Amino acid sequence: MKKISLRKNIMHFIAVFLTTFVLLYLVAIYSNIPFIAKYRSLYIETAMSTMTHQWLATKFIPKSVIDDVLNQRDNPGIKKGDGSNGFIAKIKNLFHLNGREWFVAVFDEINMESFDKYKENNPDVLKNGYENILIDESKIGDARTGIVTNQGDNVVAIDSKNKILIIEVKGEGYNGRLAIAKDSSKVRVGMAEGVNENKKNEGSQIDELSKYNNAILSINASGFVDYDGNGNGGQPIGAIIENGKVINTPVGGNWFTVGFDYNDMMLIGRNIPEGELRDAVEFMPALILDGEKQVEGSSGWGIQPRTAIGQKANLDVLMLVVDGRQLGHSIGTTVGECADIMERYGAVQAINLDGGASSIMYYNNHPVTIPAIRYDVGRWIPNIIMVENQ
């Protein structure tokens, strides 16, 4: 009798467990409760925006539910443009300035009260004048400079010679770096040696790419063929133009070409004539076009490590990398949050670039972000968007 009773109890437990599991599954998959719907969508978007982990959604969630979520990418419910034909540049007149006046005008994001406090504690910073200031505390974990922007973010690097400012950007669940390049004529595409010359048909890590292209600052750029996460960067995807030379053809469709014309102005669009661009790549989605934000929240793209590029009206170039997939440091960010960061720093054009495990920023011969991969200098990638070393 005891054996029969025990067997009944076990069977009852299994039945209750399976019923509860099925009910929880049905609620998680089909419930319209806002909290559940929000995080179900984020889970699906995040899985489906990777190359190698889509099974985390497709194995457990019906295709119809996945399709409904991904439709947000094409119908986010806000105004979307086909692209930009450029904007009226508000170029600063700096030729008559020097010393502190020049520094204040060029690095207008810096809160000068905080800089002056740093200067008092570090008088050697001006030993070669304002035009040659070099402060570099840009590695993750470096001591804080105490210098902040007018927006309240920590400044981690000031490079007057190369006209570069690097800022720590942090938010709920994410940590990243925003570099502002003040000379857009020095911003260009740099190809990996093996891809550019068709020697090895493979990319390079960002330290090699930076050295090969004489870059002081670099971020990853184009996507590439990446079967099972084992791509070597040798087969880039999308349009690539390097110094006027067409390296790769456009994907088209919903992808945007982003590049610089011969007046150093950023253009983002779907039908930009090749001859107008000196350097360009292609990716999606657009974040800001002609001052109008194109995305809100996740917009169907989930939470991932991100790389993005933008430009202000005065032609300053914004280069953003947000780390991800790292508990305790940074989970990642949405495309909407990337657009918010860009907008906060004055972007009138901005676009998302290849992200995930490829996202990385490299400055002054060291990485300043932590890629979501075991190598401190990241994956093998086909190219970079870079600032040429002076």
XYZ file of C-alpha atoms in Angstrom:
390
model
C 0.000 0.000 0.000
C 2.852 2.385 0.856
C 4.442 1.769 -2.555
C 1.154 2.513 -4.323
C 0.673 5.681 -2.259
C 4.225 6.844 -2.976
C 3.739 6.178 -6.684
C 0.508 8.186 -6.690
C 2.244 11.083 -4.921
C 5.054 11.072 -7.473
C 2.632 10.957 -10.381
C 0.586 13.760 -8.809
C 3.740 15.870 -8.385
C 4.768 15.278 -11.994
C 1.283 16.180 -13.249
C 1.210 19.382 -11.185
C 4.734 20.283 -12.297
C 3.970 19.733 -15.993
C 0.686 21.636 -15.774
C 2.393 24.544 -14.010
C 5.243 24.526 -16.548
C 2.821 24.573 -19.493
C 0.797 27.386 -17.952
C 3.940 29.464 -17.279
C 5.160 28.809 -20.828
C 1.832 29.897 -22.326
C 1.805 33.045 -20.194
C 5.413 33.862 -21.130
C 4.769 33.342 -24.847
C 1.297 34.770 -25.352
C 0.496 37.100 -22.456
C -0.203 40.771 -23.243
C 0.695 41.897 -19.727
C 3.043 44.868 -20.470
C 5.889 43.678 -18.211
C 5.890 40.179 -19.716
C 5.424 41.416 -23.294
C 8.319 43.882 -22.924
C 10.851 41.312 -21.738
C 9.596 38.625 -24.145
C 10.221 41.057 -27.000
C 13.678 41.984 -25.701
C 14.583 38.289 -25.386
C 13.463 37.527 -28.947
C 15.095 40.647 -30.419
C 18.388 39.986 -28.656
C 18.547 36.354 -29.764
C 17.474 37.051 -33.348
C 19.922 39.943 -33.829
C 22.881 37.580 -33.354
C 24.417 35.347 -35.999
C 24.970 32.273 -33.790
C 22.363 32.310 -30.990
C 19.061 32.605 -32.845
C 18.228 29.072 -31.675
C 17.617 30.518 -28.197
C 14.415 31.939 -29.680
C 13.560 29.607 -32.568
C 13.798 26.394 -30.482
C 11.227 27.490 -27.923
C 9.056 30.226 -29.411
C 6.579 29.898 -32.308
C 7.592 31.569 -35.561
C 4.444 33.709 -35.595
C 5.370 35.264 -32.243
C 8.950 35.895 -33.391
C 7.727 37.463 -36.639
C 5.374 39.806 -34.780
C 8.247 41.067 -32.652
C 10.698 41.462 -35.540
C 8.153 43.459 -37.545
C 9.024 46.347 -35.215
C 12.272 46.749 -37.137
C 10.333 47.885 -40.186
C 7.407 49.507 -38.350
C 8.706 51.166 -35.177
C 5.855 53.671 -35.098
C 8.011 56.782 -35.589
C 9.030 58.833 -38.583
C 11.644 57.101 -40.710
C 13.634 58.536 -43.554
C 15.255 56.927 -46.567
C 18.473 58.749 -45.899
C 20.275 62.033 -45.683
C 21.609 64.325 -48.332
C 23.695 66.119 -45.757
C 23.129 69.200 -43.645
C 24.402 72.746 -43.366
C 27.720 72.549 -41.539
C 28.341 75.048 -38.753
C 32.126 75.060 -38.857
C 33.938 76.810 -36.055
C 36.368 79.574 -36.963
C 39.456 78.668 -34.922
C 42.217 80.171 -37.017
C 42.552 83.311 -34.887
C 42.610 81.391 -31.579
C 45.456 79.877 -29.610
C 46.251 78.661 -26.122
C 43.356 78.369 -23.687
C 40.899 80.125 -26.023
C 41.654 77.545 -28.720
C 41.273 74.667 -26.242
C 37.928 75.932 -24.923
C 36.591 76.415 -28.459
C 37.728 73.006 -29.748
C 36.773 70.926 -26.695
C 33.543 72.744 -25.962
C 32.038 69.636 -24.332
C 34.447 69.914 -21.368
C 33.333 71.564 -18.150
C 36.253 73.945 -17.690
C 35.811 74.274 -13.939
C 36.493 70.548 -13.589
C 39.441 70.818 -15.991
C 40.977 73.670 -13.980
C 40.779 71.560 -10.810
C 42.604 68.768 -12.649
C 45.193 71.277 -13.868
C 45.837 72.482 -10.300
C 46.589 68.917 -9.180
C 48.517 68.048 -12.353
C 50.440 71.192 -13.415
C 52.624 69.222 -15.864
C 49.600 68.767 -18.104
C 50.343 72.208 -19.611
C 54.102 71.897 -19.893
C 53.821 71.865 -23.716
C 50.847 74.208 -23.931
C 47.136 73.696 -24.473
C 47.728 72.555 -28.057
C 49.706 69.522 -26.830
C 47.713 68.303 -23.826
C 47.672 64.516 -23.545
C 45.622 62.908 -20.791
C 44.933 59.201 -21.173
C 43.016 57.334 -18.462
C 40.858 55.576 -21.011
C 41.359 51.912 -20.117
C 38.539 50.229 -18.206
C 39.540 50.459 -14.543
C 41.905 53.449 -14.906
C 41.765 56.155 -12.250
C 39.146 58.841 -12.801
C 40.424 62.161 -14.063
C 37.761 64.173 -12.274
C 37.193 66.073 -15.512
C 33.586 65.949 -16.674
C 31.609 67.103 -19.674
C 28.884 69.717 -19.523
C 26.502 66.761 -19.741
C 28.023 65.268 -16.566
C 29.936 62.326 -18.057
C 33.488 61.436 -17.031
C 36.271 62.462 -19.438
C 38.859 59.699 -19.771
C 41.140 61.099 -22.491
C 42.038 64.480 -24.004
C 44.406 64.481 -26.972
C 44.912 68.051 -28.203
C 47.410 67.144 -30.922
C 45.032 64.669 -32.545
C 41.946 66.677 -31.509
C 40.285 63.719 -29.768
C 38.114 63.611 -26.656
C 37.038 60.295 -25.091
C 34.160 60.120 -22.630
C 32.813 57.352 -20.416
C 29.095 56.814 -21.050
C 27.110 54.800 -18.540
C 23.456 53.955 -18.089
C 21.210 51.275 -16.680
C 23.042 48.029 -17.442
C 25.614 49.435 -19.841
C 29.121 50.919 -19.898
C 30.872 52.323 -22.958
C 33.112 54.947 -24.507
C 32.202 57.861 -26.762
C 35.106 59.344 -28.725
C 34.700 62.748 -30.363
C 37.054 63.395 -33.271
C 37.359 67.134 -33.899
C 38.989 66.878 -37.335
C 36.665 64.975 -39.652
C 39.195 65.173 -42.491
C 41.248 62.626 -40.532
C 38.348 60.178 -40.149
C 38.387 57.443 -42.765
C 37.981 53.726 -43.438
C 41.030 51.513 -42.937
C 41.076 48.004 -44.401
C 42.815 44.932 -43.039
C 45.858 44.108 -45.165
C 44.580 40.635 -46.060
C 41.193 41.936 -47.226
C 42.350 45.055 -49.046
C 45.046 43.385 -51.138
C 43.366 39.960 -51.454
C 46.479 38.307 -50.073
C 45.135 36.141 -47.255
C 41.378 36.713 -47.503
C 41.190 37.269 -43.769
C 40.784 40.226 -41.471
C 42.961 41.425 -38.618
C 42.524 42.280 -34.987
C 42.135 45.944 -34.215
C 45.685 46.466 -32.935
C 47.121 45.225 -36.245
C 44.564 47.228 -38.219
C 45.447 50.393 -36.314
C 49.173 49.937 -36.852
C 48.785 49.059 -40.546
C 46.607 52.129 -41.193
C 48.491 54.578 -38.931
C 45.425 55.089 -36.713
C 45.468 56.786 -33.318
C 41.799 55.882 -32.702
C 39.775 53.021 -34.194
C 36.403 51.313 -33.941
C 35.159 48.218 -35.773
C 33.067 48.971 -38.855
C 31.693 46.488 -41.438
C 29.921 43.235 -40.789
C 31.280 40.041 -42.307
C 30.336 36.454 -43.118
C 30.370 34.671 -39.768
C 29.078 31.089 -40.006
C 28.688 29.567 -36.520
C 30.615 32.493 -35.058
C 33.854 31.358 -36.719
C 34.273 34.121 -39.306
C 37.768 35.537 -39.727
C 36.743 38.909 -41.127
C 37.862 37.982 -44.620
C 34.463 38.311 -46.318
C 32.990 41.731 -45.500
C 29.305 42.455 -46.079
C 28.050 45.705 -47.559
C 29.452 48.663 -49.434
C 33.027 49.668 -48.617
C 34.894 52.627 -50.057
C 38.426 53.411 -48.936
C 39.964 56.713 -50.040
C 37.739 56.789 -53.131
C 38.392 53.152 -54.068
C 35.396 50.773 -54.118
C 36.323 47.673 -52.119
C 32.936 45.993 -51.777
C 29.444 46.373 -53.290
C 26.253 47.418 -51.440
C 23.745 45.013 -49.917
C 20.870 47.414 -50.523
C 17.424 46.702 -49.138
C 17.060 48.167 -45.640
C 20.804 48.748 -45.279
C 22.212 52.286 -45.243
C 25.488 53.454 -46.711
C 27.311 55.786 -44.327
C 30.370 57.709 -45.371
C 32.205 60.989 -45.745
C 32.162 63.115 -48.850
C 35.129 65.160 -50.066
C 34.062 68.037 -47.806
C 34.324 65.704 -44.782
C 30.562 65.710 -44.282
C 28.811 62.503 -43.213
C 26.132 61.205 -45.576
C 23.730 58.401 -44.652
C 21.415 57.001 -47.301
C 20.368 54.170 -49.588
C 21.179 55.650 -52.987
C 24.312 57.743 -52.589
C 26.347 57.853 -55.821
C 29.735 56.180 -55.288
C 31.647 59.161 -56.645
C 30.346 61.397 -53.850
C 32.043 59.449 -51.065
C 35.737 59.223 -50.213
C 35.255 56.648 -47.410
C 32.165 54.589 -46.581
C 30.705 51.369 -45.165
C 27.158 49.980 -44.990
C 25.033 48.786 -42.073
C 21.730 49.385 -40.244
C 19.634 50.740 -38.657
C 19.988 54.501 -38.999
C 19.773 56.188 -35.592
C 19.445 59.875 -36.510
C 18.871 61.427 -39.938
C 19.077 65.184 -40.438
C 18.475 65.738 -36.735
C 15.451 63.414 -36.466
C 15.739 60.289 -34.343
C 14.839 57.129 -36.288
C 14.598 54.604 -33.426
C 13.102 54.374 -29.942
C 13.898 51.721 -27.356
C 14.963 48.418 -28.835
C 13.085 48.959 -32.155
C 13.281 45.224 -32.784
C 17.062 44.950 -32.253
C 17.283 43.770 -28.643
C 20.142 44.454 -26.234
C 23.654 43.876 -27.557
C 27.198 45.258 -27.495
C 27.009 48.173 -29.925
C 29.184 50.251 -32.228
C 27.843 53.424 -33.834
C 29.074 56.535 -35.611
C 27.600 59.994 -36.000
C 28.404 63.604 -36.806
C 27.540 66.959 -35.263
C 26.542 70.035 -37.253
C 30.068 71.456 -36.825
C 31.485 68.253 -38.461
C 32.815 66.745 -35.202
C 32.590 62.952 -35.539
C 31.088 60.833 -32.734
C 32.380 57.257 -32.401
C 30.533 55.105 -29.872
C 31.237 51.628 -28.501
C 29.181 50.078 -25.697
C 30.356 46.829 -24.108
C 27.956 43.920 -23.598
C 27.358 40.307 -22.554
C 29.389 40.867 -19.378
C 27.570 40.574 -16.044
C 28.862 43.063 -13.498
C 30.328 45.333 -16.181
C 27.927 45.888 -19.067
C 25.038 43.859 -20.470
C 24.714 45.936 -23.620
C 22.349 48.554 -24.936
C 19.475 49.129 -27.309
C 19.748 51.072 -30.547
C 17.440 53.644 -28.977
C 19.856 54.217 -26.113
C 22.675 54.618 -28.648
C 20.602 57.253 -30.428
C 19.979 58.995 -27.098
C 23.724 59.164 -26.366
C 24.428 60.519 -29.826
C 21.627 63.063 -29.544
C 22.869 64.201 -26.119
C 26.205 65.096 -27.691
C 24.723 66.932 -30.638
C 24.582 64.344 -33.446
C 22.525 65.337 -36.467
C 23.455 62.123 -38.319
C 24.114 58.723 -36.725
C 23.954 55.046 -37.625
C 24.467 51.680 -35.989
C 27.470 49.632 -37.198
C 28.394 45.975 -36.724
C 28.114 45.042 -33.047
C 28.036 41.972 -30.836
C 31.393 40.324 -30.226
C 32.969 42.552 -32.899
C 32.391 45.801 -30.961
C 35.641 47.394 -29.801
C 37.397 50.755 -29.517
C 41.186 51.098 -29.631
C 43.143 54.260 -28.803
C 46.794 55.156 -28.307
C 47.963 51.543 -28.729
C 45.537 49.939 -26.283
C 41.866 48.856 -26.142
C 39.555 51.192 -24.231
C 36.544 48.872 -24.245
C 36.201 45.193 -23.348
C 34.992 43.030 -26.251
C 32.526 40.214 -25.599
C 35.154 37.637 -26.563
C 38.249 36.189 -24.934
C 40.770 38.320 -26.840
C 41.509 41.741 -25.323
C 41.944 43.166 -28.836
C 38.764 41.528 -30.104
C 37.892 39.485 -33.173
C 39.451 39.397 -36.615
C 37.517 42.048 -38.530
C 37.684 43.353 -42.123
C 38.080 47.063 -41.431
C 37.884 49.997 -39.046
C 36.633 53.551 -38.992
C 39.638 55.427 -37.707
C 41.261 58.744 -36.933
C 44.593 59.061 -38.692
C 47.547 59.732 -36.378
C 48.957 63.253 -36.727
